[in-house]
Coordinates of C-alpha atoms in Angstrom, one line a residue:
Chain A
X1 CA 0.0 0.0 0.0
X2 CA 2.9 2.4 0.8
X3 CA 5.1 3.2 -2.2
X4 CA 8.4 1.4 -2.2
X5 CA 10.8 4.3 -1.7
X6 CA 8.7 5.4 1.3
X7 CA 8.5 1.9 2.8
X8 CA 12.3 1.7 2.5
X9 CA 12.6 4.8 4.7
X10 CA 10.1 3.3 7.1
X11 CA 12.0 0.0 7.4
X12 CA 15.4 1.8 8.0
X13 CA 13.9 4.2 10.5
X14 CA 12.3 1.3 12.4
X15 CA 15.8 0.1 13.3
X16 CA 16.3 3.1 15.5
X17 CA 16.1 2.3 19.3
X18 CA 12.6 2.6 20.6
X19 CA 11.1 3.2 17.2
X20 CA 8.5 0.7 16.1
X21 CA 6.8 0.3 12.7
X22 CA 4.1 2.9 13.5
X23 CA 6.5 5.6 14.6
X24 CA 8.7 5.0 11.7
X25 CA 5.7 5.4 9.3
X26 CA 4.8 8.6 11.1
X27 CA 8.3 9.9 10.6
X28 CA 8.5 8.9 7.0
X29 CA 5.2 10.5 6.2
X30 CA 6.4 13.7 8.0
X31 CA 9.4 13.7 5.6
X32 CA 7.2 13.1 2.6
X33 CA 4.9 16.1 3.5
X34 CA 7.4 18.5 5.1
X35 CA 8.7 19.5 1.6
X36 CA 11.9 18.2 0.0
X37 CA 14.2 20.4 2.0
X38 CA 14.2 18.5 5.3
X39 CA 14.5 15.0 3.8
X40 CA 17.3 16.1 1.5
X41 CA 19.2 18.0 4.2
X42 CA 19.0 15.1 6.7
X43 CA 19.8 12.7 3.8
X44 CA 23.1 14.5 3.0
X45 CA 24.0 14.9 6.7
X46 CA 23.6 11.2 7.2
X47 CA 25.5 10.3 4.1
X48 CA 28.5 12.4 5.3
X49 CA 28.2 11.4 9.0
X50 CA 30.8 8.7 9.0
X51 CA 33.2 10.6 6.7
X52 CA 33.2 13.6 9.1
X53 CA 32.9 12.0 12.5
X54 CA 35.0 9.3 14.1
X55 CA 36.1 8.2 17.6
X56 CA 38.8 10.4 19.3
X57 CA 42.2 8.7 19.1
X58 CA 42.8 9.4 22.8
X59 CA 39.5 8.8 24.6
X60 CA 37.0 7.2 22.0
X61 CA 34.6 10.2 22.4
X62 CA 33.1 11.2 19.0
X63 CA 35.0 14.0 17.2
X64 CA 35.3 15.7 13.9
X65 CA 37.7 13.7 11.8
X66 CA 41.0 15.6 11.4
X67 CA 42.6 15.9 8.0
X68 CA 46.1 16.3 9.6
X69 CA 47.1 13.7 12.1
X70 CA 45.0 11.7 14.5
X71 CA 41.5 12.8 15.4
X72 CA 41.3 14.5 18.9
X73 CA 38.0 15.5 20.5
X74 CA 37.2 18.9 22.0
X75 CA 37.5 17.6 25.6
X76 CA 41.0 16.1 25.0
X77 CA 42.0 19.4 23.3
X78 CA 40.8 21.5 26.2
X79 CA 43.9 22.8 28.0
X80 CA 42.1 23.9 31.1
X81 CA 41.2 20.4 32.1
X82 CA 43.1 18.3 34.8
X83 CA 45.2 15.7 33.1
X84 CA 45.7 13.8 36.3
X85 CA 42.0 13.0 36.7
X86 CA 40.5 10.4 34.4
X87 CA 36.8 9.4 34.3
X88 CA 36.1 5.9 32.7
X89 CA 32.6 5.6 31.2
X90 CA 30.9 2.8 29.2
X91 CA 29.6 4.8 26.3
X92 CA 29.7 8.3 24.8
X93 CA 26.1 9.0 25.9
X94 CA 27.3 8.6 29.5
X95 CA 30.2 11.1 28.9
X96 CA 27.7 13.6 27.6
X97 CA 25.5 13.1 30.7
X98 CA 28.4 13.7 33.1
X99 CA 29.5 16.7 31.1
X100 CA 26.0 18.2 31.4
X101 CA 26.3 17.9 35.2
X102 CA 29.4 20.1 35.1
X103 CA 30.9 18.0 37.9
X104 CA 33.9 16.6 36.1
X105 CA 36.9 18.8 35.3
X106 CA 39.3 16.0 34.2
X107 CA 39.5 13.9 31.1
X108 CA 37.5 10.9 30.0
X109 CA 38.0 7.4 28.6
X110 CA 35.2 5.6 26.8
X111 CA 35.3 1.8 27.1
X112 CA 32.7 1.2 24.4
X113 CA 31.6 -2.0 26.1
X114 CA 31.2 -3.7 29.4
X115 CA 32.1 -7.2 30.6
X116 CA 29.1 -9.3 29.7
X117 CA 29.5 -13.1 29.9
X118 CA 26.0 -13.6 28.4
X119 CA 27.0 -11.5 25.3
X120 CA 30.4 -13.2 25.1
X121 CA 32.3 -10.1 26.1
X122 CA 35.3 -11.1 28.3
X123 CA 38.2 -9.2 29.8
X124 CA 40.2 -9.5 26.5
X125 CA 37.5 -7.5 24.7
X126 CA 38.0 -4.5 27.0
X127 CA 40.6 -1.8 25.8
X128 CA 42.6 -2.4 29.0
X129 CA 46.0 -1.9 27.3
X130 CA 45.1 1.6 26.0
X131 CA 43.6 2.5 29.4
X132 CA 46.6 1.3 31.3
X133 CA 49.0 3.3 29.0
X134 CA 46.8 6.3 29.6
X135 CA 47.0 5.9 33.4
X136 CA 50.7 5.3 33.3
X137 CA 51.0 8.6 31.5
X138 CA 50.5 10.6 34.7
X139 CA 46.9 10.0 35.9
X140 CA 46.6 10.4 39.7
X141 CA 42.9 9.5 40.2
X142 CA 40.6 7.3 38.1
X143 CA 36.8 7.7 38.6
X144 CA 35.0 4.6 37.3
X145 CA 31.6 5.8 36.1
X146 CA 30.3 2.6 34.5
X147 CA 26.5 2.1 35.3
X148 CA 25.4 0.5 38.6
X149 CA 24.2 -2.7 36.8
X150 CA 25.6 -6.2 37.1
X151 CA 27.8 -5.8 34.0
X152 CA 28.8 -2.2 35.0
X153 CA 29.8 -3.3 38.6
X154 CA 31.8 -6.3 37.3
X155 CA 33.6 -4.1 34.8
X156 CA 34.3 -1.5 37.5
X157 CA 35.8 -4.1 39.8
X158 CA 37.9 -5.6 37.1
X159 CA 39.3 -2.3 36.0
X160 CA 39.9 -1.1 39.5
X161 CA 42.0 -4.1 40.3
X162 CA 44.1 -3.6 37.1
X163 CA 44.6 0.1 37.6
X164 CA 45.3 0.0 41.3
X165 CA 48.3 -2.2 40.5
X166 CA 49.6 0.8 38.5
X167 CA 49.6 3.0 41.6
X168 CA 46.6 5.1 40.6
X169 CA 43.9 6.0 43.2
X170 CA 40.7 4.4 41.9
X171 CA 37.2 5.5 43.0
X172 CA 33.7 4.6 42.0
X173 CA 30.8 7.0 41.5
X174 CA 28.2 6.8 44.3
X175 CA 25.0 4.8 43.9
X176 CA 21.9 5.6 46.0
X177 CA 18.5 7.3 45.9
X178 CA 18.5 9.8 43.1
X179 CA 18.0 13.6 43.8
X180 CA 14.3 14.3 44.1
X181 CA 13.6 10.5 44.3
X182 CA 11.1 9.0 46.7
X183 CA 12.4 6.5 49.2
X184 CA 9.0 4.8 49.2
X185 CA 9.4 3.8 45.5
X186 CA 13.2 3.1 45.5
X187 CA 14.0 -0.6 45.0
X188 CA 15.8 -2.7 47.6
X189 CA 19.2 -2.7 46.0
X190 CA 19.2 1.1 45.6
X191 CA 18.2 1.6 49.2
X192 CA 20.8 -1.0 50.4
X193 CA 23.5 1.0 48.5
X194 CA 22.2 4.3 49.9
X195 CA 22.6 2.9 53.4
X196 CA 26.0 1.2 52.7
X197 CA 27.3 4.4 51.0
X198 CA 26.2 6.7 53.8
X199 CA 28.5 9.7 54.7
X200 CA 28.9 11.3 58.0
X201 CA 27.2 14.7 58.4
X202 CA 29.6 17.4 59.6
X203 CA 27.7 19.7 61.9
X204 CA 29.3 23.2 61.7
Chain B
X1 CA 30.6 19.2 23.1
X2 CA 29.0 17.2 20.3
X3 CA 30.9 17.4 17.0
X4 CA 29.2 19.7 14.4
X5 CA 28.2 17.1 11.7
X6 CA 26.5 15.0 14.5
X7 CA 24.7 18.0 16.1
X8 CA 23.4 18.9 12.6
X9 CA 21.8 15.4 12.4
X10 CA 20.5 15.9 16.0
X11 CA 18.8 19.2 15.1
X12 CA 17.2 17.9 11.9
X13 CA 15.9 14.7 13.7
X14 CA 14.5 16.8 16.5
X15 CA 12.0 18.4 14.0
X16 CA 10.3 15.0 13.7
X17 CA 6.9 14.9 15.4
X18 CA 7.2 13.7 19.0
X19 CA 11.0 13.7 18.9
X20 CA 12.7 16.0 21.4
X21 CA 16.4 17.0 21.8
X22 CA 17.1 13.9 23.9
X23 CA 15.6 11.3 21.5
X24 CA 17.2 13.0 18.5
X25 CA 20.6 12.7 20.2
X26 CA 19.9 9.1 21.0
X27 CA 19.1 8.4 17.3
X28 CA 22.1 10.3 16.0
X29 CA 24.5 8.4 18.3
X30 CA 22.8 5.2 17.2
X31 CA 23.6 6.2 13.6
X32 CA 27.2 7.1 14.6
X33 CA 27.8 3.7 16.2
X34 CA 25.7 1.4 14.0
X35 CA 28.5 1.4 11.4
X36 CA 28.4 3.5 8.2
X37 CA 25.9 1.3 6.4
X38 CA 22.6 2.3 8.1
X39 CA 23.3 6.1 8.0
X40 CA 24.4 6.1 4.4
X41 CA 21.5 3.9 3.3
X42 CA 18.9 6.0 5.0
X43 CA 20.7 9.1 3.8
X44 CA 20.4 8.0 0.2
X45 CA 16.8 7.0 0.6
X46 CA 15.9 10.4 2.1
X47 CA 17.8 12.3 -0.6
X48 CA 15.8 10.4 -3.3
X49 CA 12.4 10.4 -1.4
X50 CA 10.9 13.5 -3.1
X51 CA 12.2 12.5 -6.5
X52 CA 10.6 9.1 -6.3
X53 CA 7.4 9.8 -4.4
X54 CA 4.7 12.4 -5.1
X55 CA 0.9 12.7 -4.5
X56 CA -1.4 10.7 -6.7
X57 CA -2.9 13.0 -9.4
X58 CA -6.4 11.5 -8.7
X59 CA -6.7 11.2 -4.9
X60 CA -3.6 12.8 -3.4
X61 CA -2.4 9.5 -1.8
X62 CA 1.3 9.1 -1.9
X63 CA 2.6 7.1 -5.0
X64 CA 5.7 6.3 -6.9
X65 CA 6.3 9.1 -9.4
X66 CA 5.5 7.9 -12.9
X67 CA 8.0 8.6 -15.7
X68 CA 5.2 8.5 -18.3
X69 CA 2.1 10.6 -17.7
X70 CA 0.6 11.6 -14.4
X71 CA 1.3 9.7 -11.2
X72 CA -1.4 7.3 -10.1
X73 CA -1.4 5.4 -6.8
X74 CA -1.9 1.7 -6.3
X75 CA -5.4 2.1 -4.9
X76 CA -6.5 4.2 -7.9
X77 CA -5.0 1.7 -10.3
X78 CA -6.8 -1.3 -8.5
X79 CA -9.5 -2.4 -11.0
X80 CA -11.4 -4.5 -8.4
X81 CA -12.5 -1.4 -6.4
X82 CA -15.9 0.2 -6.6
X83 CA -15.6 3.5 -8.5
X84 CA -19.0 4.6 -7.3
X85 CA -18.0 4.6 -3.6
X86 CA -15.6 7.5 -2.5
X87 CA -14.1 7.9 1.0
X88 CA -13.0 11.4 1.9
X89 CA -10.2 11.6 4.5
X90 CA -8.1 14.5 5.9
X91 CA -4.7 13.0 5.5
X92 CA -2.8 10.0 4.0
X93 CA -2.3 8.5 7.4
X94 CA -6.0 8.2 7.8
X95 CA -6.3 6.5 4.4
X96 CA -3.7 3.9 5.6
X97 CA -5.6 3.3 8.8
X98 CA -8.9 2.7 7.0
X99 CA -7.1 0.4 4.5
X100 CA -5.8 -1.6 7.4
X101 CA -9.3 -2.1 8.7
X102 CA -10.2 -3.7 5.3
X103 CA -13.7 -2.1 5.6
X104 CA -13.5 0.1 2.5
X105 CA -13.7 -1.4 -1.0
X106 CA -14.1 1.9 -2.9
X107 CA -11.8 4.8 -3.8
X108 CA -10.4 7.6 -1.6
X109 CA -9.9 11.3 -1.8
X110 CA -7.3 13.0 0.5
X111 CA -8.2 16.6 1.4
X112 CA -4.8 17.4 2.8
X113 CA -6.3 19.9 5.3
X114 CA -9.4 20.7 7.3
X115 CA -11.3 23.9 7.8
X116 CA -9.6 25.7 10.6
X117 CA -10.5 29.3 11.2
X118 CA -7.8 29.6 13.9
X119 CA -5.1 28.5 11.4
X120 CA -6.6 30.7 8.7
X121 CA -7.8 27.8 6.6
X122 CA -11.2 28.7 5.1
X123 CA -13.4 27.0 2.5
X124 CA -11.3 28.4 -0.4
X125 CA -8.3 26.4 0.8
X126 CA -10.1 23.1 0.5
X127 CA -9.7 21.3 -2.9
X128 CA -13.5 21.3 -3.4
X129 CA -13.4 21.8 -7.2
X130 CA -11.3 18.6 -7.7
X131 CA -13.5 16.7 -5.3
X132 CA -16.7 17.9 -7.0
X133 CA -15.3 16.9 -10.4
X134 CA -14.5 13.5 -9.0
X135 CA -18.1 13.1 -7.6
X136 CA -19.7 14.2 -10.9
X137 CA -17.7 11.5 -12.7
X138 CA -20.0 8.8 -11.4
X139 CA -19.8 8.6 -7.6
X140 CA -22.9 7.2 -6.0
X141 CA -22.0 7.5 -2.3
X142 CA -19.5 9.7 -0.5
X143 CA -18.3 8.5 3.0
X144 CA -16.8 11.5 4.9
X145 CA -14.1 10.1 7.2
X146 CA -12.7 13.3 8.5
X147 CA -11.8 13.0 12.3
X148 CA -14.6 13.6 14.9
X149 CA -12.9 16.9 16.0
X150 CA -14.3 20.4 15.8
X151 CA -12.4 21.1 12.5
X152 CA -13.2 17.6 11.2
X153 CA -16.9 18.0 11.9
X154 CA -17.0 21.5 10.4
X155 CA -15.2 20.2 7.2
X156 CA -17.6 17.2 7.0
X157 CA -20.7 19.4 7.2
X158 CA -19.3 21.9 4.6
X159 CA -18.4 19.1 2.2
X160 CA -21.6 17.2 2.7
X161 CA -23.6 20.3 1.8
X162 CA -21.6 20.9 -1.4
X163 CA -21.7 17.3 -2.6
X164 CA -25.3 16.6 -1.7
X165 CA -26.2 19.4 -4.2
X166 CA -24.5 17.3 -6.9
X167 CA -26.9 14.4 -6.2
X168 CA -24.5 12.1 -4.4
X169 CA -25.6 10.2 -1.2
X170 CA -23.3 11.5 1.5
X171 CA -22.6 9.7 4.8
X172 CA -20.4 10.3 7.8
X173 CA -18.5 7.6 9.7
X174 CA -19.9 6.6 13.1
X175 CA -18.6 8.2 16.3
X176 CA -19.0 6.4 19.6
X177 CA -17.3 4.3 22.2
X178 CA -14.4 2.5 20.5
X179 CA -14.2 -1.3 20.4
X180 CA -12.9 -2.7 23.6
X181 CA -13.3 0.7 25.2
X182 CA -14.6 1.2 28.7
X183 CA -17.8 3.3 29.1
X184 CA -16.6 4.4 32.5
X185 CA -13.7 6.2 31.0
X186 CA -15.3 7.5 27.9
X187 CA -15.7 11.3 27.8
X188 CA -19.1 13.0 27.7
X189 CA -19.1 14.0 24.0
X190 CA -18.2 10.4 22.9
X191 CA -20.9 9.0 25.1
X192 CA -23.4 11.6 23.8
X193 CA -22.5 10.6 20.3
X194 CA -22.8 6.9 21.1
X195 CA -26.3 7.4 22.4
X196 CA -27.3 9.8 19.5
X197 CA -26.0 7.3 16.9
X198 CA -27.7 4.3 18.4
X199 CA -28.9 1.6 16.0
X200 CA -31.9 -0.7 16.5
X201 CA -31.1 -4.3 17.3
X202 CA -32.7 -6.8 15.0
X203 CA -33.6 -9.8 17.0
X204 CA -33.6 -12.8 14.6

């Protein structure tokens, strides 16, 4: 019923995370009726995306591809950041989230994956060599900001053990009840962590 | 923080209906990490979309552009359909929805807009001339399937008046409690319509 060039767009859009057949059709029809400008502009931007953007050679964050020498992202180029403080994250989205918080003034390292026995990702798949080289190059403290999931915790523990042996101070981000969250609706594990990770209150 | 070629994709994707900044970023990063294949394929499909697809010259449904003569959609080409039964809808999405129901064996006409004084769309903006010509060409019954909203009802009434004058039998789709819906949670207008539109039950 849907013309073939349009149904091709629908089937490609439905591969996006959280986008089903119906949303994909809604998006495709929006492109069809929004005039040729939007579809063509996004089309060109998508065709060029992988030519213009690639992972940073130092931290794996996404960066504009450099024509001269290795690609280095904006954060790695920023001279005002603390080279001795390194935050290890699972994926680029997590780096963006931490940057939005404004709480991290050091550098990052994006692992790109987590230990996951079920998905066949073992210690050999982690970029541990590159991370170790980075830490040896003058990092004082490593903050492990992998997610507080089973895979994230396992990865944090594994990395912490390897990096501590290099003499770096290794810390893990806190896990507990989120800001504005309701204790009544927090799950048991989160509450357990909030209690375990309690901090003494200094009364002035 | 996000490299420019990627943030361009984010800003274009965020124009899609129901897609905010955060979802657009999620989609863009998915394209960046899914390998170059998906982005390039969708990119090409979007660039070609408006070259390959245009409204049907008879009913305004979307169709593959014809290289010889005017573009005619699959439904208008289908010889098994009843030429004397015409269903008038507001937009192509509504045509797709009615087709999925399998309840319509006639032809369609897509208005593309509804009367909307607030948006400055008056009777002159509706494609009434083309619709009248279509009805004069041998249509026995017109089913008006504009949505049961204020604009949809106003448009239905206006079209019904114009087309009745041409001698066609004009009907309006039923409005009431949807199948599987709960009377308890139906709004007053819907329940009022369900009562007004009641049909006698024939006991066999």
